[in-house]
Amino acid sequence: MSAVQPGAFAGQVVLITGAAGGLGSELAKQAASAGATVVLAGKRVRALEKVYDAIVAAGGPEPAIYPINLEGATPAEFATMAETIAQQCGRLDVLIHAAASFSGLTPLESLPAEDWLRSLQVNLNAPFVLTQQCLPLLRASRGACMFVLDDEARVGNAFWSAYGVAKFALRGLVSQWSQELEYAGVRVLSFTPPPMRTTLRSRAYFAENPELIDTAEVPAAQCLNLLVRTGAKVH
Ligand SMILES: NC(=O)c1ccc[n+]([C@@H]2O[C@H](COP(=O)([O-])OP(=O)(O)OC[C@H]3O[C@@H](n4cnc5c(N)ncnc54)[C@H](OP(=O)(O)O)[C@@H]3O)[C@@H](O)[C@H]2O)c1
């Protein structure tokens, strides 16, 4: 694995959604060990506290915890989140959307409409609105926004349902936003990880031996290195 260079994120504030998840927690720990002050966003505070404790125990900059349920969060709540980060952290350099909701493979015909709406809320609408609210901060820092996608050859197949549709839509969002923001100096990027041993994976492949699937450690480093390569700032 090519680890993230020490100090690569020194002085930077990195907001990560799904920060207690398989990929999100690895991103948080590795970004902190490369010098970032990480804002850990997620819905289960106890799980976020474990990531917080691991970062502090490893000697990283003290992170912050921001509890938020993406399913019910309103645009006003996302605006408050961005304002709080501005007030408490003074800046935002990187926003990584690592949260995702996936409840299992389901035929579209029998998917309850409420589940469709809930999934698109977490997997598509929330990342859009949160990004929009964070843009003034990202413009000010000439920062970056990273969307975590999924293998379209897989999630375009039957039964991947609203989760798969949301990932296709995010691809479109990245394409539009990266062009619109090019001259503002804000990088809008995507990262498609390989299969990783996480809760989300186990919901789709419940019969699989998880020991045969790699953890999120290497993909997290690849994702962070992509941010570094495409222009993380030198302090
Ligand atoms: N695992 C894979 O093989 C794989 C492959 C390709 C792409 N990906 C992508 O990688 C990213 C990370 O997924 P993962 O594999 O690390 O899955 P994971 O371990 O299940 O993590 C997903 C995270 O999203 C959070 N989340 C879900 N619903 C939420 C809500 N309503 N509000 C706030 N947070 C919410 C979860 O919090 P709770 O735990 O509190 O629910 C969890 O922390 C996702 O974008 C996924 O699509 C994963």
XYZ file of N, CA and C and ligand atoms in Angstrom:
753
model
N 0.847 -1.195 0.000
C 0.000 0.000 0.000
C 0.879 1.240 0.000
N 0.501 2.245 -0.825
C 1.224 3.504 -0.690
C 0.484 4.354 0.330
N 1.065 4.430 1.532
C 0.412 5.140 2.627
C 0.372 6.628 2.318
N -0.498 7.323 3.005
C -0.585 8.768 2.817
C 0.636 9.399 3.475
N 1.267 10.289 2.732
C 2.506 10.903 3.225
C 2.245 11.678 4.514
N 3.109 11.497 5.531
C 2.920 12.258 6.769
C 2.882 13.753 6.462
N 1.939 14.448 7.072
C 1.848 15.899 6.881
C 1.120 16.316 5.616
N 0.674 15.357 4.801
C 0.030 15.718 3.525
C -1.220 16.573 3.733
N -1.873 16.414 4.897
C -3.089 17.189 5.168
C -2.891 18.153 6.342
N -1.657 18.469 6.639
C -1.381 19.342 7.796
C -2.099 20.672 7.645
N -2.756 21.086 8.699
C -3.439 22.380 8.706
C -4.777 22.367 7.992
N -5.173 21.234 7.453
C -6.429 21.179 6.704
C -7.559 20.604 7.558
N -8.759 21.072 7.265
C -9.961 20.540 7.918
C -10.689 19.668 6.899
N -10.941 18.423 7.304
C -11.555 17.443 6.402
C -12.860 16.943 7.022
N -13.966 17.168 6.339
C -15.280 16.693 6.799
C -15.601 15.369 6.101
N -15.925 14.355 6.899
C -16.217 13.027 6.335
C -17.593 12.575 6.814
N -18.488 12.275 5.866
C -19.776 11.688 6.269
C -19.616 10.171 6.306
N -20.427 9.525 7.123
C -20.277 8.078 7.288
C -18.952 7.746 7.938
N -18.518 8.636 8.842
C -17.159 8.522 9.402
C -16.986 7.358 10.355
N -18.087 6.698 10.720
C -17.949 5.506 11.559
C -18.034 4.235 10.716
N -18.254 4.381 9.420
C -18.389 3.216 8.547
C -17.047 2.595 8.218
N -17.089 1.517 7.455
C -15.860 0.800 7.119
C -14.858 1.700 6.411
N -15.281 2.315 5.322
C -14.368 3.205 4.586
C -14.197 4.535 5.322
N -15.300 5.097 5.803
C -15.242 6.412 6.445
C -14.296 6.445 7.631
N -14.318 5.400 8.443
C -13.457 5.407 9.639
C -11.983 5.299 9.238
N -11.700 4.544 8.192
C -10.309 4.446 7.714
C -9.847 5.784 7.143
N -10.734 6.415 6.368
C -10.403 7.739 5.814
C -10.093 8.706 6.943
N -10.925 8.673 7.973
C -10.759 9.614 9.093
C -9.423 9.375 9.799
N -9.122 8.128 10.089
C -7.888 7.821 10.840
C -6.641 8.159 10.004
N -6.698 7.818 8.728
C -5.516 8.076 7.890
C -5.346 9.566 7.584
N -6.457 10.283 7.393
C -6.346 11.731 7.159
C -5.777 12.405 8.405
N -6.243 11.965 9.579
C -5.736 12.552 10.828
C -4.261 12.231 10.995
N -3.867 11.019 10.654
C -2.449 10.694 10.840
C -1.579 11.426 9.819
N -2.210 11.966 8.765
C -1.469 12.821 7.816
C -1.661 14.297 8.156
N -2.191 14.581 9.354
C -2.199 15.956 9.851
C -3.527 16.685 9.821
N -4.580 16.036 9.279
C -5.861 16.752 9.158
C -6.596 16.835 10.489
N -7.314 17.938 10.669
C -8.337 17.993 11.709
C -9.603 17.470 11.052
N -10.102 16.348 11.551
C -11.211 15.680 10.878
C -12.527 15.964 11.605
N -13.544 16.303 10.838
C -14.895 16.423 11.392
C -15.618 15.123 11.053
N -15.941 14.387 12.111
C -16.544 13.066 11.955
C -18.062 13.215 11.960
N -18.686 13.050 10.797
C -20.145 13.188 10.713
C -20.776 11.811 10.546
N -21.861 11.592 11.273
C -22.541 10.307 11.174
C -23.724 10.280 12.103
N -24.449 9.170 12.063
C -25.672 9.171 12.863
C -25.522 8.466 14.212
N -24.558 7.600 14.387
C -24.407 6.909 15.689
C -23.220 7.504 16.451
N -23.550 8.258 17.506
C -22.504 8.989 18.228
C -21.496 8.046 18.869
N -21.972 6.955 19.462
C -21.056 6.019 20.134
C -20.005 5.500 19.143
N -20.460 5.175 17.926
C -19.529 4.658 16.914
C -18.552 5.749 16.472
N -19.033 6.986 16.405
C -18.144 8.096 16.041
C -17.113 8.328 17.137
N -17.546 8.144 18.396
C -16.628 8.340 19.525
C -15.463 7.339 19.477
N -15.744 6.152 18.990
C -14.657 5.150 18.877
C -13.605 5.627 17.876
N -14.048 6.206 16.781
C -13.097 6.722 15.778
C -12.338 7.900 16.378
N -13.068 8.760 17.072
C -12.448 9.908 17.762
C -11.338 9.409 18.698
N -11.680 8.421 19.530
C -10.708 7.902 20.505
C -9.478 7.315 19.804
N -9.699 6.604 18.705
C -8.571 5.990 17.982
C -7.639 7.072 17.429
N -8.231 8.166 16.936
C -7.400 9.259 16.380
C -6.586 9.919 17.484
N -7.238 10.188 18.604
C -6.532 10.836 19.714
C -5.435 9.910 20.255
N -5.772 8.616 20.379
C -4.778 7.657 20.905
C -3.562 7.561 19.987
N -3.783 7.761 18.694
C -2.664 7.682 17.743
C -1.888 8.997 17.672
N -2.332 10.001 18.429
C -1.595 11.272 18.473
C -1.974 12.248 17.375
N -3.111 12.010 16.710
C -3.534 12.937 15.641
C -4.154 14.198 16.215
N -4.360 15.211 15.362
C -5.042 16.427 15.811
C -6.435 16.076 16.340
N -6.881 16.783 17.393
C -8.172 16.434 17.986
C -9.289 16.614 16.966
N -10.052 15.540 16.697
C -11.142 15.667 15.724
C -12.380 16.290 16.372
N -13.411 16.480 15.560
C -14.707 16.947 16.062
C -15.760 15.932 15.624
N -16.813 15.826 16.433
C -17.913 14.919 16.084
C -19.129 15.760 15.720
N -19.751 15.454 14.593
C -20.975 16.160 14.204
C -22.067 15.129 13.922
N -22.947 14.880 14.920
C -24.015 13.898 14.699
C -25.050 14.427 13.713
N -25.362 13.640 12.725
C -26.403 14.042 11.761
C -26.979 12.800 11.091
N -28.312 12.770 11.009
C -28.966 11.693 10.267
C -29.316 12.237 8.889
N -28.631 11.746 7.875
C -28.802 12.283 6.523
C -30.209 12.040 5.978
N -30.882 11.072 6.573
C -32.220 10.736 6.076
C -33.221 11.853 6.345
N -33.084 12.471 7.506
C -34.095 13.470 7.867
C -33.567 14.889 7.838
N -32.291 15.065 7.552
C -31.707 16.408 7.647
C -32.280 17.335 6.575
N -32.628 18.529 6.990
C -33.206 19.524 6.067
C -32.088 20.413 5.506
N -32.348 21.136 4.417
C -31.350 22.083 3.916
C -30.887 23.046 5.006
N -31.809 23.484 5.878
C -31.414 24.412 6.952
C -30.420 23.741 7.901
N -30.623 22.447 8.156
C -29.682 21.750 9.053
C -28.299 21.599 8.403
N -28.268 21.395 7.108
C -26.967 21.331 6.425
C -26.286 22.708 6.439
N -27.112 23.760 6.323
C -26.549 25.115 6.387
C -25.945 25.349 7.775
N -26.642 24.898 8.801
C -26.137 25.048 10.170
C -24.836 24.266 10.344
N -24.781 23.099 9.720
C -23.559 22.282 9.811
C -22.368 23.048 9.220
N -22.580 23.631 8.047
C -21.483 24.386 7.405
C -21.098 25.599 8.254
N -22.107 26.284 8.805
C -21.820 27.454 9.659
C -21.043 27.046 10.904
N -21.431 25.917 11.476
C -20.757 25.449 12.698
C -19.289 25.120 12.403
N -19.052 24.481 11.260
C -17.663 24.153 10.895
C -16.865 25.441 10.691
N -17.506 26.434 10.034
C -16.817 27.713 9.821
C -16.456 28.352 11.160
N -17.416 28.320 12.089
C -17.183 28.974 13.392
C -16.159 28.225 14.236
N -16.304 26.893 14.284
C -15.480 26.116 15.218
C -14.112 25.741 14.634
N -14.072 25.542 13.321
C -12.809 25.087 12.714
C -12.151 26.199 11.883
N -12.930 27.204 11.509
C -12.365 28.344 10.789
C -12.201 28.128 9.299
N -12.360 26.911 8.830
C -12.165 26.641 7.401
C -12.655 25.228 7.084
N -12.766 24.936 5.807
C -13.024 23.560 5.358
C -12.252 23.359 4.060
N -11.384 22.352 4.058
C -10.543 22.106 2.881
C -11.054 20.951 2.026
N -11.582 19.932 2.692
C -12.008 18.735 1.956
C -13.317 18.216 2.542
N -14.242 17.885 1.655
C -15.500 17.223 2.054
C -15.523 15.860 1.368
N -15.633 14.811 2.167
C -15.698 13.461 1.574
C -17.048 12.833 1.930
N -17.785 12.473 0.893
C -19.082 11.817 1.091
C -18.864 10.305 1.118
N -18.720 9.750 2.328
C -18.509 8.297 2.440
C -19.728 7.584 3.014
N -20.759 8.333 3.403
C -21.970 7.682 3.928
C -22.748 7.059 2.783
N -23.374 5.932 3.054
C -24.283 5.336 2.078
C -25.246 4.433 2.825
N -26.460 4.394 2.313
C -27.470 3.522 2.911
C -27.842 2.453 1.896
N -27.769 1.220 2.336
C -28.134 0.095 1.455
C -28.731 -0.993 2.336
N -29.998 -1.323 2.077
C -30.627 -2.283 2.993
C -30.729 -3.683 2.408
N -30.250 -3.879 1.199
C -30.248 -5.232 0.641
C -30.761 -5.238 -0.785
N -30.437 -6.314 -1.494
C -30.868 -6.434 -2.890
C -32.385 -6.635 -2.932
N -33.062 -5.832 -3.753
C -34.533 -5.867 -3.782
C -35.026 -5.631 -5.203
N -36.007 -6.412 -5.658
C -36.584 -6.096 -6.973
C -37.345 -4.772 -6.906
N -37.184 -3.967 -7.942
C -37.834 -2.647 -7.943
C -39.351 -2.760 -7.782
N -39.909 -3.819 -8.371
C -41.371 -3.930 -8.354
C -41.923 -4.004 -6.935
N -41.140 -4.642 -6.055
C -41.678 -4.799 -4.694
C -41.031 -3.847 -3.688
N -40.242 -2.905 -4.186
C -39.604 -1.951 -3.267
C -40.651 -0.946 -2.771
N -40.858 -0.864 -1.451
C -41.811 0.157 -0.970
C -41.346 1.549 -1.391
N -42.278 2.357 -1.845
C -41.930 3.699 -2.336
C -41.182 4.485 -1.267
N -41.555 4.274 -0.005
C -40.883 5.007 1.091
C -39.404 4.648 1.136
N -39.079 3.372 0.867
C -37.673 2.951 0.895
C -36.888 3.603 -0.241
N -37.550 3.719 -1.393
C -36.924 4.391 -2.544
C -36.585 5.841 -2.174
N -37.573 6.519 -1.600
C -37.375 7.930 -1.249
C -36.295 8.078 -0.184
N -36.321 7.185 0.811
C -35.321 7.243 1.895
C -33.910 7.047 1.353
N -33.762 6.064 0.462
C -32.447 5.762 -0.090
C -31.914 6.941 -0.915
N -32.787 7.502 -1.758
C -32.316 8.638 -2.570
C -32.009 9.847 -1.689
N -32.705 9.949 -0.578
C -32.449 11.058 0.340
C -31.023 10.973 0.893
N -30.657 9.769 1.371
C -29.329 9.600 1.992
C -28.231 9.568 0.930
N -28.480 8.847 -0.164
C -27.408 8.554 -1.116
C -27.219 9.607 -2.208
N -28.228 10.448 -2.410
C -28.125 11.445 -3.489
C -28.463 12.861 -3.024
N -29.642 13.020 -2.425
C -30.076 14.386 -2.079
C -29.198 15.004 -0.999
N -28.901 14.227 0.036
C -28.090 14.777 1.133
C -26.692 15.185 0.652
N -25.987 14.346 -0.113
C -24.669 14.793 -0.606
C -24.762 16.056 -1.456
N -25.855 16.178 -2.248
C -25.997 17.386 -3.062
C -26.143 18.622 -2.167
N -27.088 18.552 -1.227
C -27.371 19.755 -0.420
C -26.182 20.087 0.486
N -25.572 19.067 1.064
C -24.419 19.344 1.940
C -23.285 20.001 1.146
N -23.042 19.493 -0.049
C -21.990 20.098 -0.886
C -22.322 21.555 -1.176
N -23.590 21.796 -1.559
C -24.004 23.162 -1.875
C -23.749 24.102 -0.691
N -24.095 23.620 0.507
C -23.937 24.476 1.690
C -22.464 24.687 2.055
N -21.626 23.708 1.703
C -20.199 23.826 2.043
C -19.400 24.580 0.985
N -20.029 24.863 -0.150
C -19.257 25.475 -1.246
C -18.586 26.806 -0.899
N -19.249 27.691 -0.155
C -18.525 28.939 0.179
C -17.214 28.650 0.912
N -17.227 27.673 1.818
C -16.000 27.329 2.548
C -14.974 26.689 1.618
N -15.440 25.809 0.749
C -14.510 25.130 -0.169
C -13.939 26.107 -1.196
N -14.750 27.085 -1.605
C -14.233 28.120 -2.509
C -13.139 28.924 -1.812
N -13.405 29.271 -0.559
C -12.446 30.101 0.181
C -11.110 29.388 0.345
N -11.156 28.064 0.501
C -9.903 27.324 0.726
C -9.340 26.751 -0.578
N -10.082 26.974 -1.685
C -9.750 26.305 -2.957
C -9.561 24.815 -2.691
N -10.599 24.268 -2.064
C -10.531 22.893 -1.568
C -11.074 21.863 -2.538
N -11.538 20.749 -1.966
C -11.971 19.629 -2.802
C -13.175 18.926 -2.187
N -13.976 18.348 -3.075
C -15.128 17.564 -2.639
C -15.029 16.196 -3.317
N -15.110 15.155 -2.507
C -14.927 13.794 -3.017
C -16.220 12.988 -2.836
N -16.723 12.432 -3.932
C -17.898 11.564 -3.875
C -17.430 10.119 -4.028
N -17.881 9.248 -3.120
C -17.523 7.829 -3.232
C -18.614 7.129 -4.037
N -18.227 6.564 -5.151
C -19.173 5.901 -6.057
C -19.092 4.385 -5.878
N -19.712 3.659 -6.784
C -19.636 2.191 -6.746
C -19.519 1.715 -8.187
N -19.062 0.501 -8.347
C -18.823 -0.073 -9.671
C -20.137 -0.116 -10.471
N -20.207 0.717 -11.518
C -21.471 0.818 -12.249
C -21.823 -0.463 -12.989
N -20.806 -1.263 -13.338
C -21.085 -2.535 -14.011
C -21.834 -3.470 -13.054
N -21.675 -3.244 -11.774
C -22.347 -4.088 -10.775
C -23.674 -3.461 -10.333
N -23.620 -2.186 -9.925
C -24.830 -1.611 -9.316
C -25.859 -1.144 -10.351
N -25.519 -1.307 -11.648
C -26.527 -1.080 -12.687
C -27.325 -2.343 -12.946
N -26.940 -3.433 -12.296
C -27.631 -4.702 -12.485
C -28.908 -4.786 -11.653
N -29.690 -5.809 -11.973
C -30.947 -6.042 -11.265
C -30.742 -6.073 -9.762
N -31.710 -5.551 -9.055
C -31.857 -5.635 -7.589
C -31.012 -4.637 -6.800
N -30.140 -3.864 -7.490
C -29.358 -2.884 -6.733
C -30.191 -1.646 -6.416
N -31.351 -1.583 -7.073
C -32.407 -0.693 -6.612
C -31.981 0.779 -6.502
N -32.550 1.478 -5.529
C -32.319 2.927 -5.423
C -30.853 3.244 -5.149
N -30.160 2.358 -4.420
C -28.725 2.590 -4.147
C -27.970 2.690 -5.478
N -28.222 1.727 -6.382
C -27.524 1.727 -7.672
C -27.872 2.957 -8.487
N -29.152 3.322 -8.487
C -29.588 4.497 -9.256
C -28.923 5.756 -8.698
N -28.833 5.843 -7.381
C -28.204 7.023 -6.760
C -26.739 7.140 -7.169
N -26.042 6.006 -7.261
C -24.619 6.071 -7.625
C -24.444 6.555 -9.066
N -25.354 6.124 -9.965
C -25.302 6.648 -11.341
C -25.541 8.156 -11.329
N -26.510 8.581 -10.537
C -26.838 10.008 -10.492
C -25.673 10.821 -9.920
N -24.994 10.258 -8.931
C -23.838 10.975 -8.361
C -22.758 11.184 -9.407
N -22.601 10.193 -10.278
C -21.615 10.333 -11.371
C -21.944 11.581 -12.192
N -23.242 11.763 -12.482
C -23.674 12.939 -13.238
C -23.409 14.225 -12.466
N -23.648 14.162 -11.165
C -23.426 15.338 -10.318
C -21.950 15.736 -10.323
N -21.084 14.746 -10.223
C -19.638 15.011 -10.224
C -19.231 15.642 -11.550
N -19.781 15.109 -12.648
C -19.428 15.620 -13.967
C -19.829 17.094 -14.093
N -21.064 17.411 -13.698
C -21.526 18.795 -13.826
C -20.753 19.722 -12.900
N -20.622 19.298 -11.647
C -20.020 20.203 -10.673
C -18.530 20.418 -10.932
N -17.860 19.382 -11.406
C -16.422 19.564 -11.638
C -16.197 20.599 -12.740
N -17.103 20.617 -13.742
C -16.967 21.643 -14.788
C -17.345 23.026 -14.269
N -18.450 23.074 -13.520
C -18.930 24.387 -13.059
C -17.948 25.051 -12.094
N -17.197 24.240 -11.368
C -16.342 24.805 -10.318
C -14.868 24.879 -10.706
N -14.578 24.456 -11.934
C -13.172 24.405 -12.349
C -12.483 25.755 -12.142
N -13.177 26.835 -12.531
C -12.514 28.138 -12.467
C -12.541 28.747 -11.068
N -13.312 28.106 -10.185
C -13.320 28.568 -8.784
C -12.191 27.890 -8.009
N -11.531 26.948 -8.660
C -10.429 26.261 -7.986
C -10.888 25.189 -7.010
N -12.161 24.814 -7.085
C -12.659 23.730 -6.221
C -12.647 22.440 -7.036
N -11.943 21.438 -6.541
C -11.868 20.168 -7.255
C -13.029 19.266 -6.822
N -13.793 18.779 -7.789
C -14.888 17.844 -7.484
C -14.491 16.508 -8.087
N -14.299 15.534 -7.222
C -13.688 14.266 -7.625
C -14.575 13.091 -7.256
N -14.300 11.964 -7.893
C -14.987 10.736 -7.484
C -13.956 9.638 -7.269
N -14.349 8.706 -6.422
C -13.491 7.559 -6.144
C -14.381 6.319 -6.077
N -14.015 5.300 -6.837
C -14.778 4.047 -6.819
C -13.918 2.973 -6.173
N -14.228 2.617 -4.937
C -13.387 1.622 -4.259
C -13.658 0.215 -4.780
N -12.722 -0.694 -4.558
C -12.973 -2.100 -4.868
C -13.868 -2.682 -3.766
N -14.282 -3.937 -3.902
C -15.048 -4.550 -2.802
C -14.280 -4.445 -1.485
N -14.989 -4.071 -0.423
C -14.356 -3.910 0.891
C -15.186 -4.628 1.941
N -14.510 -5.133 2.953
C -15.181 -5.882 4.031
C -15.872 -4.897 4.981
N -17.119 -4.551 4.638
C -17.867 -3.598 5.463
C -19.304 -4.092 5.635
N -20.041 -3.387 6.478
C -21.457 -3.732 6.692
C -22.228 -3.675 5.384
N -21.958 -2.640 4.598
C -22.687 -2.469 3.340
C -22.476 -3.678 2.426
N -21.233 -4.096 2.310
C -20.917 -5.254 1.464
C -21.668 -6.497 1.956
N -21.690 -6.688 3.267
C -22.307 -7.903 3.815
C -23.812 -7.932 3.573
N -24.413 -6.756 3.371
C -25.860 -6.727 3.108
C -26.180 -7.232 1.708
N -25.231 -7.099 0.778
C -25.467 -7.578 -0.585
C -24.973 -9.015 -0.758
N -23.887 -9.341 -0.053
C -23.250 -10.663 -0.243
C -23.232 -11.387 1.096
N -24.417 -11.681 1.616
C -24.492 -12.225 2.969
C -23.931 -13.639 3.078
N -23.810 -14.360 1.956
C -23.288 -15.732 2.018
C -21.768 -15.770 1.840
N -21.185 -14.635 1.587
C -19.745 -14.548 1.303
C -18.940 -14.659 2.602
N -17.785 -15.303 2.525
C -16.884 -15.329 3.677
C -16.160 -13.979 3.737
N -16.457 -13.151 4.744
C -15.867 -11.804 4.759
C -14.349 -11.816 4.802
N -13.779 -12.893 5.335
C -12.312 -12.964 5.421
C -11.651 -12.950 4.045
N -12.432 -13.265 2.997
C -11.864 -13.294 1.650
C -11.839 -11.901 1.004
N -12.465 -10.950 1.674
C -12.540 -9.585 1.118
C -11.602 -8.676 1.916
N -10.864 -7.844 1.208
C -9.932 -6.935 1.892
C -10.675 -5.859 2.682
N -10.017 -5.348 3.683
C -10.604 -4.255 4.462
C -10.505 -2.951 3.662
N -10.989 -1.889 4.276
C -11.002 -0.576 3.593
C -9.680 0.174 3.720
N -8.685 -0.427 4.324
C -7.441 0.304 4.612
C -6.754 0.827 3.335
N -6.558 -0.065 2.377
C -5.853 0.347 1.151
C -6.710 1.321 0.320
N -8.010 1.003 0.100
C -8.823 1.977 -0.642
C -8.856 3.359 0.008
N -8.866 3.414 1.335
C -8.872 4.733 2.005
C -7.600 5.501 1.651
N -6.471 4.814 1.668
C -5.205 5.483 1.316
C -5.238 5.939 -0.143
N -5.813 5.111 -1.016
C -5.886 5.491 -2.441
C -6.755 6.734 -2.621
N -7.851 6.771 -1.899
C -8.770 7.912 -1.996
C -8.071 9.195 -1.524
N -7.394 9.109 -0.389
C -6.703 10.295 0.140
C -5.543 10.700 -0.765
N -4.853 9.727 -1.307
C -3.744 10.056 -2.206
C -4.230 10.715 -3.497
N -5.441 10.343 -3.916
C -6.031 11.013 -5.083
C -6.242 12.497 -4.777
N -6.721 12.779 -3.580
C -6.883 14.183 -3.172
C -5.540 14.904 -3.144
N -4.532 14.223 -2.638
C -3.200 14.841 -2.540
C -2.656 15.108 -3.948
N -2.748 14.090 -4.792
C -2.195 14.205 -6.160
C -2.861 15.313 -6.952
N -4.167 15.497 -6.729
C -4.879 16.469 -7.559
C -4.796 17.874 -6.991
N -3.985 18.050 -5.959
C -3.748 19.445 -5.589
C -3.885 19.818 -4.147
N -3.746 18.879 -3.235
C -3.763 19.297 -1.837
C -2.702 20.358 -1.636
N -3.033 21.291 -0.773
C -2.166 22.466 -0.641
C -0.908 22.192 0.172
N 0.102 22.967 -0.128
C 1.343 22.876 0.645
C 1.300 23.983 1.690
N 1.490 23.625 2.947
C 1.429 24.637 4.014
C 2.817 24.946 4.522
N -18.080 -1.964 0.779
C -17.899 -2.055 -0.520
O -17.570 -3.114 -1.042
C -18.103 -0.834 -1.388
C -17.839 -0.955 -2.765
C -17.994 0.164 -3.583
C -18.387 1.373 -3.046
N -18.637 1.461 -1.696
C -19.021 2.794 -1.162
O -18.118 3.122 -0.112
C -18.752 4.063 0.762
C -18.580 3.603 2.201
O -19.343 2.409 2.379
P -18.865 1.263 3.376
O -18.633 0.063 2.570
O -17.816 1.799 4.263
O -20.223 1.011 4.167
P -20.556 1.048 5.728
O -19.462 0.472 6.537
O -21.917 0.446 5.831
O -20.594 2.621 6.032
C -21.642 3.438 5.598
C -21.763 4.593 6.564
O -22.860 5.432 6.152
C -23.577 5.797 7.305
N -24.980 6.108 7.054
C -25.925 5.303 6.519
N -27.123 5.913 6.575
C -26.920 7.121 7.156
C -27.750 8.193 7.519
N -29.083 8.154 7.318
N -27.214 9.286 8.103
C -25.894 9.334 8.361
N -25.035 8.343 8.067
C -25.555 7.249 7.467
C -23.503 4.572 8.195
O -23.810 4.923 9.522
P -24.511 3.829 10.500
O -23.493 2.768 10.671
O -24.797 4.621 11.701
O -25.720 3.357 9.763
C -22.058 4.151 8.008
O -21.213 4.848 8.894
C -20.210 4.151 0.305
O -20.374 5.298 -0.484
C -20.397 2.914 -0.557
O -21.385 3.107 -1.518
C -18.506 0.400 -0.865
